Coordinates of C-alpha atoms (C1' of nucleotides) in Angstrom, one line a residue:
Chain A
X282 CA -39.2 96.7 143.6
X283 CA -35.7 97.7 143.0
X284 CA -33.3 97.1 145.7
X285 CA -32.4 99.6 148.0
X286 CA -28.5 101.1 148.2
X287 CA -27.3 100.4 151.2
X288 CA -26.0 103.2 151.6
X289 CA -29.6 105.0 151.8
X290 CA -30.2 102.4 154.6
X291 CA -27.8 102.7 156.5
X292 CA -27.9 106.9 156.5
X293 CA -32.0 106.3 157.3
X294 CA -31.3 104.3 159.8
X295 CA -29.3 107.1 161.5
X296 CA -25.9 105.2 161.5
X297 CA -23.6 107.6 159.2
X298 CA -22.0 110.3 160.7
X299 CA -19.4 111.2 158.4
X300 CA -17.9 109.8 155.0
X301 CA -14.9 111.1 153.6
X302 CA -16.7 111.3 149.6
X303 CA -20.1 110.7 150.1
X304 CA -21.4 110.9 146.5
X305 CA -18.4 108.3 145.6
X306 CA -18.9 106.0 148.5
X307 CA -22.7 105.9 147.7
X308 CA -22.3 105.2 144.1
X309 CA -19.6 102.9 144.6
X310 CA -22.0 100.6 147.0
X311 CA -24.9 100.7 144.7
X312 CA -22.6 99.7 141.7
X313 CA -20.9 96.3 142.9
X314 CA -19.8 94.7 145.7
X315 CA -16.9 96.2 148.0
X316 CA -14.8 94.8 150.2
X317 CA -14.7 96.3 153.6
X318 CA -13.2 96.6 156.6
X319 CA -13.6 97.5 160.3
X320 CA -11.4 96.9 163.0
X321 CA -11.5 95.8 166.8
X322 CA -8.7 96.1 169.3
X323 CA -9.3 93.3 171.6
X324 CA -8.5 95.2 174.7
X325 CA -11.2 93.6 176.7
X326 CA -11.9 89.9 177.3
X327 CA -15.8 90.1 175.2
X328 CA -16.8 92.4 172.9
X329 CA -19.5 95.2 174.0
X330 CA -22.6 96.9 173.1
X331 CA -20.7 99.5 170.9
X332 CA -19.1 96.8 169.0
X333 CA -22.2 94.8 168.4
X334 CA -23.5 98.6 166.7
X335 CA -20.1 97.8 164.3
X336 CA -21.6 94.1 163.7
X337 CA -24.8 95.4 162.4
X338 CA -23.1 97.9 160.3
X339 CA -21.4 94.8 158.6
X340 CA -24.6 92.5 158.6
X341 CA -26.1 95.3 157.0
X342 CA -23.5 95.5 154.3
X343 CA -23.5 91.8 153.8
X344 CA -27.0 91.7 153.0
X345 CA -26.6 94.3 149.7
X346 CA -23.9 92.2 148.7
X347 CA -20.6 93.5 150.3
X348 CA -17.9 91.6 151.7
X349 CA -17.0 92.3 155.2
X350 CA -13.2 91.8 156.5
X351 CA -13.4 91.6 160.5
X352 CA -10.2 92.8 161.2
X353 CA -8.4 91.8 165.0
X354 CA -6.1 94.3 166.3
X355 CA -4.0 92.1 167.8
X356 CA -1.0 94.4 166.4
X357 CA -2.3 97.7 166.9
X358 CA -3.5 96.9 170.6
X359 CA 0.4 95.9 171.4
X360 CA 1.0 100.3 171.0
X361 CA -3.2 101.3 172.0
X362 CA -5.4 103.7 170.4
X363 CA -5.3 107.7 172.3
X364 CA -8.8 108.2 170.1
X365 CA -10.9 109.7 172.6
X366 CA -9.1 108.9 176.0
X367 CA -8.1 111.1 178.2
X368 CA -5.9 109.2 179.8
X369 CA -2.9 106.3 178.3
X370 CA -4.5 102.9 177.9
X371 CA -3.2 100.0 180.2
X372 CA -0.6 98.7 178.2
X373 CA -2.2 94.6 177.3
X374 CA 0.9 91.6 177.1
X375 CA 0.6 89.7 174.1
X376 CA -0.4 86.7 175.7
X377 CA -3.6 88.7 177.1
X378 CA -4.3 90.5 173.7
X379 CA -3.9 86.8 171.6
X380 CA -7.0 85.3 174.6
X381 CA -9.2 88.6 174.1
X382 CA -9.2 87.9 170.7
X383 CA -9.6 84.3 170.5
X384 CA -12.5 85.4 172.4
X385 CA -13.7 87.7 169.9
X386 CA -13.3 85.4 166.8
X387 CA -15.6 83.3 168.6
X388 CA -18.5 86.4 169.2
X389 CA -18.0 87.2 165.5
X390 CA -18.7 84.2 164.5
X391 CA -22.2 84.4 165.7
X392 CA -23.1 87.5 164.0
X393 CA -21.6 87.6 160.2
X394 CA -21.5 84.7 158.0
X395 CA -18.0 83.8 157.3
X396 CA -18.8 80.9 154.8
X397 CA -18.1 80.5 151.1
X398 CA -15.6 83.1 151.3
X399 CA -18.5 86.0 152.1
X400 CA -16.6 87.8 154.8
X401 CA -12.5 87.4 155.6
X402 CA -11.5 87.5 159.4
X403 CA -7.7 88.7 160.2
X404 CA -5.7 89.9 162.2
X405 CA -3.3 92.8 162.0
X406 CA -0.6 91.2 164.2
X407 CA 0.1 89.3 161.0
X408 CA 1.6 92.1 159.5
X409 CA 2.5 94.2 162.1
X410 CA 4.3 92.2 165.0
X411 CA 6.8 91.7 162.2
X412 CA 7.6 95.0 160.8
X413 CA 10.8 96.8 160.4
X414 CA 11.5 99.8 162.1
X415 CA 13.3 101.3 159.4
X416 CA 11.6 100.0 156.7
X417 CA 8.7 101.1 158.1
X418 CA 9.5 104.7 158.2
X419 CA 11.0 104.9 155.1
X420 CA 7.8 103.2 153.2
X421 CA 5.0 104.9 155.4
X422 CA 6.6 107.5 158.2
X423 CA 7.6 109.6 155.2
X424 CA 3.6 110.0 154.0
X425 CA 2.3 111.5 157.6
X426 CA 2.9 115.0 158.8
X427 CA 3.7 115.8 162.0
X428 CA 2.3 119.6 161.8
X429 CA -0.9 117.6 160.1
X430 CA -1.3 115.1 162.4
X431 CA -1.4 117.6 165.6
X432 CA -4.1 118.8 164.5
X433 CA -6.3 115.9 164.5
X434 CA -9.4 116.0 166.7
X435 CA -8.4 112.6 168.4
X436 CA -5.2 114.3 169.3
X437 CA -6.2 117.3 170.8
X438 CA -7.4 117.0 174.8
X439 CA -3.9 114.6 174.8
X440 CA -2.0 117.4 173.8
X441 CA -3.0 119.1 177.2
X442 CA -3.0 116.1 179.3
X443 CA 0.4 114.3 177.7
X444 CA 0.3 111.9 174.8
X445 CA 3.6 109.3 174.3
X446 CA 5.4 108.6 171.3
X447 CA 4.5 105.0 171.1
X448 CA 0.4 106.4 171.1
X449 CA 1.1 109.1 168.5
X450 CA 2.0 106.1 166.5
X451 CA -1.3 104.7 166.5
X452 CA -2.4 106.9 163.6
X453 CA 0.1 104.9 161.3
X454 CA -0.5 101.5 162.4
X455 CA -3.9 102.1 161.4
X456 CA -3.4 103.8 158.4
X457 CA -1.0 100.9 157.5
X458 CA -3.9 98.5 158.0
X459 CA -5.9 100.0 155.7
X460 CA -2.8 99.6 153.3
X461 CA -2.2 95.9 154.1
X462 CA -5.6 95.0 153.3
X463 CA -6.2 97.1 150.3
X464 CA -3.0 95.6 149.0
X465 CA -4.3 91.3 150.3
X466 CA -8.1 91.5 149.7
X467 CA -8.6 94.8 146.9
X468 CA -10.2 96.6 150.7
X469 CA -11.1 100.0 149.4
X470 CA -13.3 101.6 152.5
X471 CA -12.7 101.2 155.9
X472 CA -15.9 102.0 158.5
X473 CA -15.9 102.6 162.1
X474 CA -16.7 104.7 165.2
X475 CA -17.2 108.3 164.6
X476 CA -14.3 108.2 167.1
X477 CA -11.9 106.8 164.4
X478 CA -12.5 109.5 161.8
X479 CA -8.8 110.5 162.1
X480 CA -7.6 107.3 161.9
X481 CA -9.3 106.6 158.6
X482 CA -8.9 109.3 156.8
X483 CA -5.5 108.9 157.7
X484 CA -5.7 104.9 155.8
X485 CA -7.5 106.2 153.0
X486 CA -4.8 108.9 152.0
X487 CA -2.2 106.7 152.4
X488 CA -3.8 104.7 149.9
X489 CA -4.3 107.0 147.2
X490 CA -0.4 108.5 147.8
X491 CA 1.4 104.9 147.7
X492 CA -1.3 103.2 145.8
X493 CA -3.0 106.0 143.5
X494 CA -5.9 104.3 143.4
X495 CA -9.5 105.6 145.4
X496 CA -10.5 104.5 149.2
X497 CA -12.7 105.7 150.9
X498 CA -13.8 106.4 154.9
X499 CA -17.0 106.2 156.7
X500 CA -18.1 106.8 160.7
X501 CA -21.0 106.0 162.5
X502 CA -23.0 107.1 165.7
X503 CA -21.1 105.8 168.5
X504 CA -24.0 104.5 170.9
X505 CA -25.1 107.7 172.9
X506 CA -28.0 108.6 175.6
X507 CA -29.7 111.4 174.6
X508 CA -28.0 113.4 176.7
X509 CA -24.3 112.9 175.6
X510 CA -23.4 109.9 178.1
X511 CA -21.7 106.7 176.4
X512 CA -24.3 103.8 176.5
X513 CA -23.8 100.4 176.8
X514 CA -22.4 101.1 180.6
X515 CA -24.5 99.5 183.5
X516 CA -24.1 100.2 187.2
X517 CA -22.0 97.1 186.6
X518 CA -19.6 98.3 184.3
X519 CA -19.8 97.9 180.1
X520 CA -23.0 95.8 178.7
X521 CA -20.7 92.9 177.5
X522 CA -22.1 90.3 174.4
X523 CA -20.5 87.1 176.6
X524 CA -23.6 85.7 178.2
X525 CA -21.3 84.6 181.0
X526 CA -20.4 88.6 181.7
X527 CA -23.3 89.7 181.3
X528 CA -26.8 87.6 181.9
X529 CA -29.4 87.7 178.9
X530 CA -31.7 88.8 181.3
X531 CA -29.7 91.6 182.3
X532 CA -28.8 92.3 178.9
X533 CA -32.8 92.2 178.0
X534 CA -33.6 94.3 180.8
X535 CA -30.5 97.3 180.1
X536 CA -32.5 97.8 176.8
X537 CA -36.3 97.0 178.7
X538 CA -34.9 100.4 180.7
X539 CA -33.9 102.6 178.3
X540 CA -34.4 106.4 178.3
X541 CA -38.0 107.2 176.2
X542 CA -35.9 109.4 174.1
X543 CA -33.6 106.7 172.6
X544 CA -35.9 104.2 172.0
X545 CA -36.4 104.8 168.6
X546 CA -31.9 105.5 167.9
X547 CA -31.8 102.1 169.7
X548 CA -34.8 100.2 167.4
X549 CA -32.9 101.8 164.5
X550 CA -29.1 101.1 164.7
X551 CA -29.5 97.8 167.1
X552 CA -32.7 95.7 165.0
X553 CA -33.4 94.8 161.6
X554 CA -37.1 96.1 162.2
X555 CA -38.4 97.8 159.1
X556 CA -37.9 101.6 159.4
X557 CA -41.7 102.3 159.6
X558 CA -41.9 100.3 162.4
X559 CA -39.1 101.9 164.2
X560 CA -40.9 105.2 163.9
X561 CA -44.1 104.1 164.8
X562 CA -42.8 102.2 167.9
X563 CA -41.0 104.9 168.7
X564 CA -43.5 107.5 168.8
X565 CA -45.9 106.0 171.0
X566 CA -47.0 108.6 173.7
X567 CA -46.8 108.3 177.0
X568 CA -46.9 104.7 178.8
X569 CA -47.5 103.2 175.9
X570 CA -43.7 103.7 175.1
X571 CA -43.0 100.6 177.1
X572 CA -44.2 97.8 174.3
X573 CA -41.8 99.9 172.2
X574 CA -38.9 99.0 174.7
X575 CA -40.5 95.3 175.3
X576 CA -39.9 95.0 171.2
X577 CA -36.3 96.8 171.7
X578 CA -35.4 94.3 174.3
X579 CA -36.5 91.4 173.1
X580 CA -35.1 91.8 169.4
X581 CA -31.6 92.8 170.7
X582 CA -31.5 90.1 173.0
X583 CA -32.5 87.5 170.1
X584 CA -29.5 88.9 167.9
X585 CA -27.3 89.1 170.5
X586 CA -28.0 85.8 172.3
X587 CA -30.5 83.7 169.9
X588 CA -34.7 83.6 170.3
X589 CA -34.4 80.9 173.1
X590 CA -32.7 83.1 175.6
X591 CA -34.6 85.8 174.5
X592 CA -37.8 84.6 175.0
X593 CA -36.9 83.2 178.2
X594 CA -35.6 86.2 179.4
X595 CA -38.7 88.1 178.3
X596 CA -40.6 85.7 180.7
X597 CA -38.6 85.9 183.4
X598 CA -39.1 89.6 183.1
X599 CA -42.6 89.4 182.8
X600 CA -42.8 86.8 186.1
X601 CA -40.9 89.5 187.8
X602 CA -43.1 92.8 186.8
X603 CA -46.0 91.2 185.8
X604 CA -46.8 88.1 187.9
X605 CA -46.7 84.1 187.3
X606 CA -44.7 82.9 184.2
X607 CA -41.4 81.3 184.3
X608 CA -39.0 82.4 186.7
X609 CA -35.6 80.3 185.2
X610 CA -33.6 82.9 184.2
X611 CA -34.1 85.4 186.8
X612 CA -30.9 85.4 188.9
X613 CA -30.3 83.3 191.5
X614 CA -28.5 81.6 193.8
X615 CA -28.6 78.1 194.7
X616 CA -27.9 77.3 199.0
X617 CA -27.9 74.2 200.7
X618 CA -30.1 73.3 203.6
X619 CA -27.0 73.1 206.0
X620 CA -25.4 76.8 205.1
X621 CA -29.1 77.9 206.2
X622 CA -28.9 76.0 209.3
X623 CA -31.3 77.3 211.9
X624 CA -31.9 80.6 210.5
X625 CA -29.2 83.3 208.6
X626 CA -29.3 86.5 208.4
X627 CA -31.1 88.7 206.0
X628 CA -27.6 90.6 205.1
X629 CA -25.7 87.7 205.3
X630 CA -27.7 85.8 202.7
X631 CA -28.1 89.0 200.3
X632 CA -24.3 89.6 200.1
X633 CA -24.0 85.6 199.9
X634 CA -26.2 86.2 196.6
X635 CA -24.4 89.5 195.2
X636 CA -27.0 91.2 195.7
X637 CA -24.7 93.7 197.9
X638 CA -21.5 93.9 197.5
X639 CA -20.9 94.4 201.2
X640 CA -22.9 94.1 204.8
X641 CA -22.1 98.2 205.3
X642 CA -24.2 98.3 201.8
X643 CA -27.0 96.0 203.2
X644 CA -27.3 97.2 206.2
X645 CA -27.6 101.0 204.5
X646 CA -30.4 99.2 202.0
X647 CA -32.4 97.9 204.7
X648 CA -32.3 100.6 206.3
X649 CA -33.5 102.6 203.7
X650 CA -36.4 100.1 203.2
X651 CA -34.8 99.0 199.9
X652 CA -34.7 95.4 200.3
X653 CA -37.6 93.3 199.4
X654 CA -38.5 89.4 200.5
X655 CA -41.4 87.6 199.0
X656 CA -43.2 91.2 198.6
X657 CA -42.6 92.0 202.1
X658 CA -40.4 94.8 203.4
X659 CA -37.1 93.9 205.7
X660 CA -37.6 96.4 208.1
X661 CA -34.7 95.4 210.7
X662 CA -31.5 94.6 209.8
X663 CA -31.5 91.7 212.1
X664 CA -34.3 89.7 210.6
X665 CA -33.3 86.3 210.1
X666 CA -34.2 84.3 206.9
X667 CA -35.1 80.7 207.8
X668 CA -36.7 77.7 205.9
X669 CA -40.1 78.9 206.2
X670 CA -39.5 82.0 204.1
X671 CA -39.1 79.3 201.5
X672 CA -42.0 78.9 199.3
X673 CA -41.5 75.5 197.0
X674 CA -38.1 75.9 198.1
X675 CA -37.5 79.2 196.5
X676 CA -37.8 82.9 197.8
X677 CA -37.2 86.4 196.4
X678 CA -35.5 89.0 196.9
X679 CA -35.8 92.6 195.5
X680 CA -33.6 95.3 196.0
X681 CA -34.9 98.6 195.3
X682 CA -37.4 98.5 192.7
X683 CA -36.1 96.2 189.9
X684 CA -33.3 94.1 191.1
X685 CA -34.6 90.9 191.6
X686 CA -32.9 87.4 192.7
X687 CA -34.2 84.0 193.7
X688 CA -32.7 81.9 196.3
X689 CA -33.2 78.4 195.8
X690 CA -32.9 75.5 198.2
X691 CA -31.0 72.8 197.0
Chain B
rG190 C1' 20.6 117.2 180.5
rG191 C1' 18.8 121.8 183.8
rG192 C1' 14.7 124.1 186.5
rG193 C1' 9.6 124.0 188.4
rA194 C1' 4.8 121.6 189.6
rA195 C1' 2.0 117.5 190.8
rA196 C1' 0.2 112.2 192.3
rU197 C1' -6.1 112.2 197.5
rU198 C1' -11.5 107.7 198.4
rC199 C1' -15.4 105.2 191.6
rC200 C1' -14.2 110.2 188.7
rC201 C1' -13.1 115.5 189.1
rG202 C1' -11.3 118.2 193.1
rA203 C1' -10.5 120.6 198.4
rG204 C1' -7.4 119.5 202.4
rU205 C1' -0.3 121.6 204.3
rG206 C1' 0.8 118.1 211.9
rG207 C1' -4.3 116.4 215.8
rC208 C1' -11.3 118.9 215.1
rC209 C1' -9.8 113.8 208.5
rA210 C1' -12.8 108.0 206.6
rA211 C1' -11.1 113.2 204.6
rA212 C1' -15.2 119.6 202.0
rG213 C1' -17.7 120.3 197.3
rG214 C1' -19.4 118.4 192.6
rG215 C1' -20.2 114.2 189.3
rG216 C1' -21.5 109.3 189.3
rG217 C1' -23.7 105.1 192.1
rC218 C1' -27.4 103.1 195.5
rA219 C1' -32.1 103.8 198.1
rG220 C1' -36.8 106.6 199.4
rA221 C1' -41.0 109.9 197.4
rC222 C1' -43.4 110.9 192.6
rU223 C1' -44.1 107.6 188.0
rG224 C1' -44.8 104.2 183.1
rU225 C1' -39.5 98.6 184.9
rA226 C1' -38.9 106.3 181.6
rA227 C1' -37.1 111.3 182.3
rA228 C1' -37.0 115.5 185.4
rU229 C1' -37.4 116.9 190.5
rC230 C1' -37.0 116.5 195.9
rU231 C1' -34.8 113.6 200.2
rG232 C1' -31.4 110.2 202.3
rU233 C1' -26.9 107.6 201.5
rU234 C1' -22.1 106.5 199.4
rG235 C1' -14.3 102.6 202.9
rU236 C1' -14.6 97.8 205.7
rC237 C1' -16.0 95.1 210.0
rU238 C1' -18.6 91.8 215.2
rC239 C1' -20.9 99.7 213.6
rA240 C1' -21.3 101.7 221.1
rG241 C1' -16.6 100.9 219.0
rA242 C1' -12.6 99.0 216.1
rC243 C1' -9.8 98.5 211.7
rU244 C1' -7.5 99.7 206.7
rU245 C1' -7.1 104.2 203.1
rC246 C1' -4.6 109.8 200.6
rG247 C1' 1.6 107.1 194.1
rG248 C1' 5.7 103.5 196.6
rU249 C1' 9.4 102.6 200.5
rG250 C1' 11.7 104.2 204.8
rG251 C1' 12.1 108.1 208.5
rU252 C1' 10.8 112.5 212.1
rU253 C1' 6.8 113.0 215.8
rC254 C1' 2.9 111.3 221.5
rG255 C1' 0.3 111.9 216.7
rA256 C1' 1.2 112.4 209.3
rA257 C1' -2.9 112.7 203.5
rU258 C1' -0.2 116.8 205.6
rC259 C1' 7.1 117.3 207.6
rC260 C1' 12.0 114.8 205.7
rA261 C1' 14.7 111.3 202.4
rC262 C1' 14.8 108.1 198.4
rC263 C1' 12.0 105.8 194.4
rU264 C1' 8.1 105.6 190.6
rU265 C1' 4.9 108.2 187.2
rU266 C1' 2.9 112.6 185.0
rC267 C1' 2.7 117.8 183.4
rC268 C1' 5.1 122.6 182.4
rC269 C1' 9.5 125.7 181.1
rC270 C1' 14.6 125.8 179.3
rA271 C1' 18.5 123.0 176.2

RNA sequence: GGGGAAAUUCCCGAGUGGCCAAAGGGGGCAGACUGUAAAUCUGUUGUCUCAGACUUCGGUGGUUCGAAUCCACCUUUCCCCA
């Protein structure tokens, strides 16, 4: 069988959104091998869901023979992308933005192979941090149009809601990038969010003004409910990759919860499941939907943090929904006989466990009849949890319907 | 540089001297219904020793018995003019 163009997979899959020459680019990646590039502003101390979509993107290009570059924004994050913000980014020192991405060299590690030369990490404050004002204008700033550049999508809702010089400049640093590493590594296509269309089409210009030669763009799906909402968000904030930010079994059981509608977008963009098991997953009817989101779950867990955790946290899910099983990685909390003493409090011990963040919020669960122990219902807000609530020296609490925690005795 | 407007609780956004822990919506949490789904309905949504007390309305200082609301200065943002 004749191997597939990636590009073919990666437009089945439902990952392209939009490519700046699309007969080109496709040719081109069914012809020989291209060196590409996407980057990541470390603005954040892990990287997230939405990232991990950009990680597949480049595992899938690896497999048909490309050659990812993993680019750090450590530069670019010193002046902050406006793409898609309402609002001016919280302005990062350098000495936060160099541990955020020593943090992410680390994650990428884990997901492309950077051996025998088959993927190139950088970062951008190589080039950038030591840039010329002056120079810089005269070599790039004279390329970019102002009039052009005002009308860019990413620009427009920070037109009405204020936009600073030192954002506007985003555009270039970017573009610059593209540049940099067409001129190092022969880079001829950058990918990214469907958020940084502007941004790349403003790279691949540059390159064919300065450079004359071809480059080319392409977006993706940024990772979207059905309904328009960002995903990858939790009650708790963003659905980070760092196990120690977020929990592999909270991370298996953001995608065991899913919407039905975007099981099959998720099994698609997020797994390596063949395509006709995606669709037949994902158009099981009814209640049967649910193995489709078990096999969601437990493959994005296993990519994300290894078969190990995966399976454990598929067990711990099953002890908690379905009965018996292995309880190890369900959350808990570890006390000591003497903090127990003669008896504590229900609400004491569930904001002891982060369970609630405060006793006004325990005291409005209970109320509500939201809080579970050992399957029975707290139903006064003075009950007091002592040693013989303990079964084997464990017991459980439930809040709601499907946050669980285990308080051991120690 | 000149003139004007604004900064409110997670977000948007009311509130112009006591009735304000602060309307309304969104979001969150919980209950009902379910399939660990969605939609819908209901309750709830600053903290605490919850009767009551305490801290909150960009910052600092004032006026007042009493301030989110008035005054001064500062910070930030937006708009108009140059």
């Amino acid at each position: 069988m004749e191997k597939k163009n990636v590009y073919d997979i990666l437009k089945e899959r439902g990952f392209i959104q939009q490519v700046t020459h699309e007969e080109e680019v496709r040719e081109l990646l069914g012809r020989e091998p291209v060196t590409f590039y996407i980057g990541f502003d470390p603005t954040a101390d892990s990287l997230h869901v939405g990232h991990f979509l950009q990680m597949m993107v480049m595992a899938h290009m690896q497999r048909a023979g490309h050659k990812p570059i993993a680019l750090l924004g450590g530069g670019t994050t010193m002046v902050g992308d406006p793409s898609g913000r309402t609002d001016m980014r919280k302005m990062l020192t350098l000495e936060e933005i160099q541990s955020n991405a020593e943090k992410f060299k680390v994650q990428f590690e884990k997901f492309i192979d950077f051996n025998d030369g088959k993927a190139i990490m950088d970062n951008n404050a190589n080039w950038l941090l030591k840039l010329n004002y002056v120079d810089f204008l005269r070599e790039i700033g004279v390329h970019f149009s102002v009039n052009r550049m005002l009308t860019a999508e990413c620009y427009k809702n920070r037109m009405e809601k204020g936009l600073t010089f030192i954002e506007f400049n985003y555009m270039l640093m970017q573009a610059y990038d593209f540049l940099e590493l067409y001129r190092r590594y022969g880079c001829r296509l950058q990918l990214g969010g469907d958020d940084q269309w502007s941004n790349i089409i403003a790279g691949a210009d540059l390159i064919r003004r300065v450079e004359s030669e071809p480059a080319y763009g392409m977006t993706f799906t940024l990772l979207t409910t059905s309904d328009g909402k960002k995903m990858g968000k939790s009650q708790a904030g963003a659905v980070w990759l760092d196990p120690n930010k977020t929990s592999p079994y909270d991370f298996y059981q953001y995608w065991r919860n899913v919407d039905d509608a975007d099981v099959e977008k998720c099994l698609a963009l997020l797994t390596f499941l063949p395509m006709e098991e995606v669709r037949r997953l994902g158009s099981l009817p009814g209640n049967e939907i649910n193995e489709a989101k078990k096999v969601l779950a437990f493959e994005v867990t296993k990519l994300v943090h290894g078969e190990e955790e995966a399976v454990k946290a598929r067990e711990a899910a099953e002890a908690l929904f379905g009965g018996g099983g292995n309880l190890d990685m369900v959350p808990s909390t570890e006390i000591d006989k003497q903090q127990l003493g003669d008896g504590m409090n229900v609400i004491d011990l569930a904001v002891l466990t982060g369970l609630v963040p405060s006793k006004g919020e325990g005291r409005r669960l209970i109320t509500q009849g939201g809080l579970t122990i050992n399957d029975a219902k707290v139903d006064s807000i003075d009950r007091i949890i002592t040693l013989d609530d303990f079964k084997d020296g464990a017991l459980m609490m439930k809040k709601g319907k499907k946050t669980y925690h285990r308080v051991v005795i120690k």
